[in-house]
Amino acid sequence: ADYPSNSQRPVNAGSYVMAPVAVITNSDYYKAVLPETATLTINRATRSLIISSKPNTLKYGSSYTLGVTTSGSGDGALTFTTSTPSFCSTSGAVLTAIASYNTCSYSASIAQGNNYLSASSSSESTSLNKADTLTVTTNAITPVTYTATTANVDPTATVTGLKLTDTVTANSVWFQYGTTVINGGSSTTTYATTAPTDADTYIVNPYILVLSSGTLDNYDGVTYNNGSLQITRAQQAPLVISQYSSIFGTPYKVQIFGGSGTGAVTATVSGGSA
């Protein structure tokens, strides 16, 4: 190859054969010049690599895409690794907190490419914190009718804010039922874990959350939103008057049967032909 100008010289790292071109041919006194080839080697350049964008803190279950600055970018595969795999993980440039405490340490490296040698960054760190507060909201409960026995209800709740693989089941939330009594200008609420019986409107309080996988220690707390249970009054048994005749001028007792509960029974008389 002949490189008479800079524009024709090789740029990329590698080995190149240099073959001079003979310009002197046979003459009366000399034989033609025999060109001898040589090898030109362009070595890979060194480069630097730093993590230029990282979070100072990261909440449990949250992710952040790390940024890097390097010379010769695009030449060589870029990878990220963590030296604290119990606290955080990397997937490509994405850093994810899998713990809510301690410190996550990580670094970047770039493999040898066509024109650059491999390089590694210094180790960086991020403090890990708890995830935001979970919210437990009682789902709507269909009203039931009074049956003189404990109300047949099975409350459920929706849990929002769970991270990673943390899960709940239908039995993860415990409920209690509250009755509020107003005394003058103040009110008192009493709770029981057994469903109520009497017709009324009751507070349904989801007071305990237990994760089926994961731990509440990774969260800032739990907020519970109450629901309500309405037990409507049942239809009473019909009233029956058992006697329909009497003797003129003689008082008699009207016998009334039926009804339900402790409600007062009253009777009225309307004018008639008798």
PDB file of N, CA and C in Angstrom, residues 166-244:
ATOM      1  N   ASP A 166     -43.560  -8.369  46.186  1.00  0.00           N
ATOM      2  CA  ASP A 166     -44.392  -8.385  47.388  1.00  0.00           C
ATOM      3  C   ASP A 166     -45.857  -8.584  46.988  1.00  0.00           C
ATOM      4  N   THR A 167     -46.562  -9.454  47.710  1.00  0.00           N
ATOM      5  CA  THR A 167     -47.939  -9.770  47.348  1.00  0.00           C
ATOM      6  C   THR A 167     -48.818  -9.883  48.589  1.00  0.00           C
ATOM      7  N   VAL A 168     -50.127  -9.859  48.343  1.00  0.00           N
ATOM      8  CA  VAL A 168     -51.120 -10.089  49.391  1.00  0.00           C
ATOM      9  C   VAL A 168     -52.103 -11.133  48.875  1.00  0.00           C
ATOM     10  N   THR A 169     -52.864 -11.719  49.798  1.00  0.00           N
ATOM     11  CA  THR A 169     -53.926 -12.655  49.437  1.00  0.00           C
ATOM     12  C   THR A 169     -55.233 -12.147  50.018  1.00  0.00           C
ATOM     13  N   ALA A 170     -56.294 -12.916  49.804  1.00  0.00           N
ATOM     14  CA  ALA A 170     -57.609 -12.535  50.328  1.00  0.00           C
ATOM     15  C   ALA A 170     -57.611 -12.502  51.851  1.00  0.00           C
ATOM     16  N   ASN A 171     -56.688 -13.236  52.470  1.00  0.00           N
ATOM     17  CA  ASN A 171     -56.647 -13.290  53.934  1.00  0.00           C
ATOM     18  C   ASN A 171     -55.559 -12.399  54.526  1.00  0.00           C
ATOM     19  N   SER A 172     -54.983 -11.521  53.720  1.00  0.00           N
ATOM     20  CA  SER A 172     -53.877 -10.700  54.203  1.00  0.00           C
ATOM     21  C   SER A 172     -54.327  -9.543  55.085  1.00  0.00           C
ATOM     22  N   VAL A 173     -55.613  -9.165  54.999  1.00  0.00           N
ATOM     23  CA  VAL A 173     -56.121  -8.018  55.761  1.00  0.00           C
ATOM     24  C   VAL A 173     -57.096  -8.492  56.815  1.00  0.00           C
ATOM     25  N   TRP A 174     -56.890  -8.044  58.053  1.00  0.00           N
ATOM     26  CA  TRP A 174     -57.811  -8.331  59.147  1.00  0.00           C
ATOM     27  C   TRP A 174     -58.745  -7.150  59.331  1.00  0.00           C
ATOM     28  N   PHE A 175     -60.027  -7.461  59.643  1.00  0.00           N
ATOM     29  CA  PHE A 175     -61.035  -6.407  59.781  1.00  0.00           C
ATOM     30  C   PHE A 175     -61.656  -6.428  61.171  1.00  0.00           C
ATOM     31  N   GLN A 176     -62.123  -5.253  61.596  1.00  0.00           N
ATOM     32  CA  GLN A 176     -62.935  -5.148  62.793  1.00  0.00           C
ATOM     33  C   GLN A 176     -64.071  -4.174  62.495  1.00  0.00           C
ATOM     34  N   TYR A 177     -65.158  -4.323  63.285  1.00  0.00           N
ATOM     35  CA  TYR A 177     -66.380  -3.563  63.032  1.00  0.00           C
ATOM     36  C   TYR A 177     -66.582  -2.561  64.163  1.00  0.00           C
ATOM     37  N   GLY A 178     -66.833  -1.324  63.782  1.00  0.00           N
ATOM     38  CA  GLY A 178     -66.966  -0.271  64.784  1.00  0.00           C
ATOM     39  C   GLY A 178     -68.361   0.314  64.833  1.00  0.00           C
ATOM     40  N   THR A 179     -68.801   0.625  66.062  1.00  0.00           N
ATOM     41  CA  THR A 179     -70.077   1.296  66.291  1.00  0.00           C
ATOM     42  C   THR A 179     -69.799   2.607  67.007  1.00  0.00           C
ATOM     43  N   THR A 180     -70.319   3.685  66.469  1.00  0.00           N
ATOM     44  CA  THR A 180     -70.088   5.012  67.054  1.00  0.00           C
ATOM     45  C   THR A 180     -71.325   5.472  67.800  1.00  0.00           C
ATOM     46  N   VAL A 181     -71.113   5.863  69.040  1.00  0.00           N
ATOM     47  CA  VAL A 181     -72.196   6.384  69.883  1.00  0.00           C
ATOM     48  C   VAL A 181     -71.881   7.837  70.207  1.00  0.00           C
ATOM     49  N   ILE A 182     -72.867   8.716  69.931  1.00  0.00           N
ATOM     50  CA  ILE A 182     -72.684  10.147  70.207  1.00  0.00           C
ATOM     51  C   ILE A 182     -73.254  10.466  71.573  1.00  0.00           C
ATOM     52  N   ASN A 183     -72.411  11.033  72.414  1.00  0.00           N
ATOM     53  CA  ASN A 183     -72.823  11.453  73.759  1.00  0.00           C
ATOM     54  C   ASN A 183     -72.621  12.954  73.877  1.00  0.00           C
ATOM     55  N   GLY A 184     -73.712  13.687  73.700  1.00  0.00           N
ATOM     56  CA  GLY A 184     -73.581  15.133  73.753  1.00  0.00           C
ATOM     57  C   GLY A 184     -72.741  15.627  72.584  1.00  0.00           C
ATOM     58  N   GLY A 185     -71.654  16.332  72.904  1.00  0.00           N
ATOM     59  CA  GLY A 185     -70.796  16.860  71.856  1.00  0.00           C
ATOM     60  C   GLY A 185     -69.631  15.962  71.502  1.00  0.00           C
ATOM     61  N   SER A 186     -69.571  14.786  72.102  1.00  0.00           N
ATOM     62  CA  SER A 186     -68.461  13.873  71.824  1.00  0.00           C
ATOM     63  C   SER A 186     -69.006  12.527  71.337  1.00  0.00           C
ATOM     64  N   SER A 187     -68.139  11.752  70.719  1.00  0.00           N
ATOM     65  CA  SER A 187     -68.544  10.443  70.220  1.00  0.00           C
ATOM     66  C   SER A 187     -67.529   9.398  70.645  1.00  0.00           C
ATOM     67  N   THR A 188     -68.001   8.207  70.838  1.00  0.00           N
ATOM     68  CA  THR A 188     -67.147   7.087  71.230  1.00  0.00           C
ATOM     69  C   THR A 188     -67.373   5.935  70.259  1.00  0.00           C
ATOM     70  N   THR A 189     -66.285   5.374  69.745  1.00  0.00           N
ATOM     71  CA  THR A 189     -66.381   4.252  68.817  1.00  0.00           C
ATOM     72  C   THR A 189     -65.792   3.014  69.472  1.00  0.00           C
ATOM     73  N   THR A 190     -66.560   1.970  69.482  1.00  0.00           N
ATOM     74  CA  THR A 190     -66.082   0.696  70.006  1.00  0.00           C
ATOM     75  C   THR A 190     -65.991  -0.307  68.858  1.00  0.00           C
ATOM     76  N   TYR A 191     -64.968  -1.175  68.922  1.00  0.00           N
ATOM     77  CA  TYR A 191     -64.713  -2.127  67.840  1.00  0.00           C
ATOM     78  C   TYR A 191     -64.818  -3.555  68.338  1.00  0.00           C
ATOM     79  N   ALA A 192     -65.207  -4.422  67.431  1.00  0.00           N
ATOM     80  CA  ALA A 192     -65.266  -5.860  67.704  1.00  0.00           C
ATOM     81  C   ALA A 192     -64.851  -6.598  66.442  1.00  0.00           C
ATOM     82  N   THR A 193     -64.168  -7.720  66.609  1.00  0.00           N
ATOM     83  CA  THR A 193     -63.729  -8.492  65.451  1.00  0.00           C
ATOM     84  C   THR A 193     -64.829  -9.394  64.895  1.00  0.00           C
ATOM     85  N   THR A 194     -65.907  -9.569  65.678  1.00  0.00           N
ATOM     86  CA  THR A 194     -67.046 -10.368  65.219  1.00  0.00           C
ATOM     87  C   THR A 194     -68.034  -9.473  64.492  1.00  0.00           C
ATOM     88  N   ALA A 195     -68.549  -9.940  63.380  1.00  0.00           N
ATOM     89  CA  ALA A 195     -69.515  -9.149  62.620  1.00  0.00           C
ATOM     90  C   ALA A 195     -70.740  -8.850  63.478  1.00  0.00           C
ATOM     91  N   PRO A 196     -71.337  -7.663  63.332  1.00  0.00           N
ATOM     92  CA  PRO A 196     -72.502  -7.288  64.148  1.00  0.00           C
ATOM     93  C   PRO A 196     -73.760  -8.033  63.712  1.00  0.00           C
ATOM     94  N   THR A 197     -74.816  -7.850  64.520  1.00  0.00           N
ATOM     95  CA  THR A 197     -76.100  -8.519  64.265  1.00  0.00           C
ATOM     96  C   THR A 197     -77.208  -7.536  63.963  1.00  0.00           C
ATOM     97  N   ASP A 198     -77.347  -6.513  64.803  1.00  0.00           N
ATOM     98  CA  ASP A 198     -78.488  -5.605  64.708  1.00  0.00           C
ATOM     99  C   ASP A 198     -78.405  -4.692  63.487  1.00  0.00           C
ATOM    100  N   ALA A 199     -79.578  -4.261  63.047  1.00  0.00           N
ATOM    101  CA  ALA A 199     -79.659  -3.344  61.913  1.00  0.00           C
ATOM    102  C   ALA A 199     -79.032  -2.010  62.286  1.00  0.00           C
ATOM    103  N   ASP A 200     -78.108  -1.532  61.466  1.00  0.00           N
ATOM    104  CA  ASP A 200     -77.426  -0.268  61.707  1.00  0.00           C
ATOM    105  C   ASP A 200     -76.371  -0.116  60.613  1.00  0.00           C
ATOM    106  N   THR A 201     -75.650   0.986  60.636  1.00  0.00           N
ATOM    107  CA  THR A 201     -74.507   1.183  59.740  1.00  0.00           C
ATOM    108  C   THR A 201     -73.236   1.150  60.577  1.00  0.00           C
ATOM    109  N   TYR A 202     -72.292   0.312  60.206  1.00  0.00           N
ATOM    110  CA  TYR A 202     -71.096   0.071  61.006  1.00  0.00           C
ATOM    111  C   TYR A 202     -69.829   0.449  60.226  1.00  0.00           C
ATOM    112  N   ILE A 203     -68.821   0.878  60.958  1.00  0.00           N
ATOM    113  CA  ILE A 203     -67.501   1.117  60.380  1.00  0.00           C
ATOM    114  C   ILE A 203     -66.822  -0.234  60.164  1.00  0.00           C
ATOM    115  N   VAL A 204     -66.237  -0.415  58.996  1.00  0.00           N
ATOM    116  CA  VAL A 204     -65.441  -1.617  58.732  1.00  0.00           C
ATOM    117  C   VAL A 204     -63.986  -1.165  58.630  1.00  0.00           C
ATOM    118  N   ASN A 205     -63.220  -1.501  59.646  1.00  0.00           N
ATOM    119  CA  ASN A 205     -61.855  -1.001  59.778  1.00  0.00           C
ATOM    120  C   ASN A 205     -60.825  -2.092  59.450  1.00  0.00           C
ATOM    121  N   PRO A 206     -60.024  -1.918  58.380  1.00  0.00           N
ATOM    122  CA  PRO A 206     -58.955  -2.880  58.078  1.00  0.00           C
ATOM    123  C   PRO A 206     -57.734  -2.533  58.931  1.00  0.00           C
ATOM    124  N   TYR A 207     -57.644  -3.127  60.090  1.00  0.00           N
ATOM    125  CA  TYR A 207     -56.658  -2.652  61.070  1.00  0.00           C
ATOM    126  C   TYR A 207     -55.338  -3.407  61.064  1.00  0.00           C
ATOM    127  N   ILE A 208     -55.228  -4.509  60.350  1.00  0.00           N
ATOM    128  CA  ILE A 208     -53.963  -5.253  60.281  1.00  0.00           C
ATOM    129  C   ILE A 208     -53.749  -5.733  58.853  1.00  0.00           C
ATOM    130  N   LEU A 209     -52.525  -5.491  58.320  1.00  0.00           N
ATOM    131  CA  LEU A 209     -52.127  -6.007  57.010  1.00  0.00           C
ATOM    132  C   LEU A 209     -50.928  -6.928  57.205  1.00  0.00           C
ATOM    133  N   VAL A 210     -51.023  -8.119  56.638  1.00  0.00           N
ATOM    134  CA  VAL A 210     -49.921  -9.089  56.693  1.00  0.00           C
ATOM    135  C   VAL A 210     -49.601  -9.498  55.256  1.00  0.00           C
ATOM    136  N   LEU A 211     -48.392  -9.202  54.787  1.00  0.00           N
ATOM    137  CA  LEU A 211     -48.009  -9.565  53.427  1.00  0.00           C
ATOM    138  C   LEU A 211     -47.813 -11.069  53.317  1.00  0.00           C
ATOM    139  N   SER A 212     -48.275 -11.633  52.200  1.00  0.00           N
ATOM    140  CA  SER A 212     -48.056 -13.063  51.980  1.00  0.00           C
ATOM    141  C   SER A 212     -46.645 -13.322  51.479  1.00  0.00           C
ATOM    142  N   SER A 213     -46.025 -12.329  50.850  1.00  0.00           N
ATOM    143  CA  SER A 213     -44.602 -12.384  50.520  1.00  0.00           C
ATOM    144  C   SER A 213     -44.046 -10.971  50.655  1.00  0.00           C
ATOM    145  N   GLY A 214     -42.832 -10.875  51.196  1.00  0.00           N
ATOM    146  CA  GLY A 214     -42.259  -9.564  51.478  1.00  0.00           C
ATOM    147  C   GLY A 214     -42.456  -9.199  52.938  1.00  0.00           C
ATOM    148  N   THR A 215     -41.998  -8.017  53.304  1.00  0.00           N
ATOM    149  CA  THR A 215     -42.113  -7.548  54.681  1.00  0.00           C
ATOM    150  C   THR A 215     -42.502  -6.078  54.717  1.00  0.00           C
ATOM    151  N   LEU A 216     -43.323  -5.722  55.693  1.00  0.00           N
ATOM    152  CA  LEU A 216     -43.752  -4.332  55.850  1.00  0.00           C
ATOM    153  C   LEU A 216     -42.606  -3.422  56.282  1.00  0.00           C
ATOM    154  N   ASP A 217     -41.510  -4.013  56.744  1.00  0.00           N
ATOM    155  CA  ASP A 217     -40.356  -3.216  57.163  1.00  0.00           C
ATOM    156  C   ASP A 217     -39.765  -2.420  55.999  1.00  0.00           C
ATOM    157  N   ASN A 218     -40.068  -2.821  54.766  1.00  0.00           N
ATOM    158  CA  ASN A 218     -39.528  -2.123  53.603  1.00  0.00           C
ATOM    159  C   ASN A 218     -40.365  -0.904  53.208  1.00  0.00           C
ATOM    160  N   TYR A 219     -41.442  -0.635  53.963  1.00  0.00           N
ATOM    161  CA  TYR A 219     -42.333   0.474  53.626  1.00  0.00           C
ATOM    162  C   TYR A 219     -42.379   1.497  54.756  1.00  0.00           C
ATOM    163  N   ASP A 220     -42.721   2.715  54.359  1.00  0.00           N
ATOM    164  CA  ASP A 220     -42.746   3.814  55.319  1.00  0.00           C
ATOM    165  C   ASP A 220     -43.897   3.691  56.301  1.00  0.00           C
ATOM    166  N   GLY A 221     -44.831   2.816  56.051  1.00  0.00           N
ATOM    167  CA  GLY A 221     -45.980   2.624  56.930  1.00  0.00           C
ATOM    168  C   GLY A 221     -47.163   2.114  56.139  1.00  0.00           C
ATOM    169  N   VAL A 222     -48.323   2.067  56.795  1.00  0.00           N
ATOM    170  CA  VAL A 222     -49.551   1.604  56.149  1.00  0.00           C
ATOM    171  C   VAL A 222     -50.680   2.572  56.504  1.00  0.00           C
ATOM    172  N   THR A 223     -51.400   3.020  55.505  1.00  0.00           N
ATOM    173  CA  THR A 223     -52.584   3.855  55.706  1.00  0.00           C
ATOM    174  C   THR A 223     -53.822   2.999  55.470  1.00  0.00           C
ATOM    175  N   TYR A 224     -54.740   3.003  56.428  1.00  0.00           N
ATOM    176  CA  TYR A 224     -55.959   2.194  56.338  1.00  0.00           C
ATOM    177  C   TYR A 224     -57.160   3.092  56.067  1.00  0.00           C
ATOM    178  N   ASN A 225     -57.908   2.782  55.032  1.00  0.00           N
ATOM    179  CA  ASN A 225     -59.134   3.510  54.703  1.00  0.00           C
ATOM    180  C   ASN A 225     -60.341   2.643  55.039  1.00  0.00           C
ATOM    181  N   ASN A 226     -61.200   3.159  55.937  1.00  0.00           N
ATOM    182  CA  ASN A 226     -62.364   2.404  56.393  1.00  0.00           C
ATOM    183  C   ASN A 226     -63.423   2.264  55.304  1.00  0.00           C
ATOM    184  N   GLY A 227     -64.216   1.240  55.461  1.00  0.00           N
ATOM    185  CA  GLY A 227     -65.413   1.064  54.650  1.00  0.00           C
ATOM    186  C   GLY A 227     -66.615   1.082  55.580  1.00  0.00           C
ATOM    187  N   SER A 228     -67.773   0.660  55.079  1.00  0.00           N
ATOM    188  CA  SER A 228     -68.972   0.641  55.921  1.00  0.00           C
ATOM    189  C   SER A 228     -69.813  -0.587  55.591  1.00  0.00           C
ATOM    190  N   LEU A 229     -70.521  -1.036  56.609  1.00  0.00           N
ATOM    191  CA  LEU A 229     -71.447  -2.162  56.473  1.00  0.00           C
ATOM    192  C   LEU A 229     -72.823  -1.694  56.913  1.00  0.00           C
ATOM    193  N   GLN A 230     -73.798  -1.882  56.047  1.00  0.00           N
ATOM    194  CA  GLN A 230     -75.180  -1.525  56.400  1.00  0.00           C
ATOM    195  C   GLN A 230     -75.992  -2.798  56.558  1.00  0.00           C
ATOM    196  N   ILE A 231     -76.557  -2.952  57.763  1.00  0.00           N
ATOM    197  CA  ILE A 231     -77.512  -4.035  58.007  1.00  0.00           C
ATOM    198  C   ILE A 231     -78.886  -3.388  58.028  1.00  0.00           C
ATOM    199  N   THR A 232     -79.694  -3.697  57.018  1.00  0.00           N
ATOM    200  CA  THR A 232     -81.007  -3.076  56.915  1.00  0.00           C
ATOM    201  C   THR A 232     -82.025  -3.835  57.754  1.00  0.00           C
ATOM    202  N   ARG A 233     -83.100  -3.122  58.143  1.00  0.00           N
ATOM    203  CA  ARG A 233     -84.147  -3.752  58.942  1.00  0.00           C
ATOM    204  C   ARG A 233     -84.862  -4.819  58.106  1.00  0.00           C
ATOM    205  N   ALA A 234     -85.219  -5.911  58.749  1.00  0.00           N
ATOM    206  CA  ALA A 234     -85.946  -6.989  58.074  1.00  0.00           C
ATOM    207  C   ALA A 234     -87.441  -6.681  58.060  1.00  0.00           C
ATOM    208  N   GLN A 235     -88.146  -7.288  57.138  1.00  0.00           N
ATOM    209  CA  GLN A 235     -89.592  -7.146  57.088  1.00  0.00           C
ATOM    210  C   GLN A 235     -90.210  -7.910  58.255  1.00  0.00           C
ATOM    211  N   GLN A 236     -91.134  -7.260  59.018  1.00  0.00           N
ATOM    212  CA  GLN A 236     -91.748  -7.922  60.163  1.00  0.00           C
ATOM    213  C   GLN A 236     -92.813  -8.938  59.704  1.00  0.00           C
ATOM    214  N   ALA A 237     -93.085  -9.842  60.606  1.00  0.00           N
ATOM    215  CA  ALA A 237     -94.179 -10.788  60.346  1.00  0.00           C
ATOM    216  C   ALA A 237     -95.509 -10.023  60.323  1.00  0.00           C
ATOM    217  N   PRO A 238     -96.440 -10.429  59.498  1.00  0.00           N
ATOM    218  CA  PRO A 238     -97.718  -9.704  59.400  1.00  0.00           C
ATOM    219  C   PRO A 238     -98.466  -9.696  60.747  1.00  0.00           C
ATOM    220  N   LEU A 239     -99.225  -8.616  61.007  1.00  0.00           N
ATOM    221  CA  LEU A 239    -100.075  -8.540  62.202  1.00  0.00           C
ATOM    222  C   LEU A 239    -101.436  -9.173  61.878  1.00  0.00           C
ATOM    223  N   VAL A 240    -101.944  -9.931  62.820  1.00  0.00           N
ATOM    224  CA  VAL A 240    -103.225 -10.633  62.635  1.00  0.00           C
ATOM    225  C   VAL A 240    -104.147 -10.317  63.818  1.00  0.00           C
ATOM    226  N   ILE A 241    -105.374  -9.891  63.537  1.00  0.00           N
ATOM    227  CA  ILE A 241    -106.383  -9.680  64.584  1.00  0.00           C
ATOM    228  C   ILE A 241    -107.254 -10.932  64.627  1.00  0.00           C
ATOM    229  N   SER A 242    -107.271 -11.547  65.807  1.00  0.00           N
ATOM    230  CA  SER A 242    -107.898 -12.875  65.872  1.00  0.00           C
ATOM    231  C   SER A 242    -109.394 -12.854  66.149  1.00  0.00           C
ATOM    232  N   GLN A 243    -109.986 -11.716  66.578  1.00  0.00           N
ATOM    233  CA  GLN A 243    -111.417 -11.696  66.928  1.00  0.00           C
ATOM    234  C   GLN A 243    -112.084 -10.556  66.184  1.00  0.00           C
ATOM    235  N   TYR A 244    -113.228 -10.882  65.559  1.00  0.00           N
ATOM    236  CA  TYR A 244    -113.859  -9.873  64.730  1.00  0.00           C
ATOM    237  C   TYR A 244    -115.295  -9.567  65.142  1.00  0.00           C
TER     238      TYR A 244
END
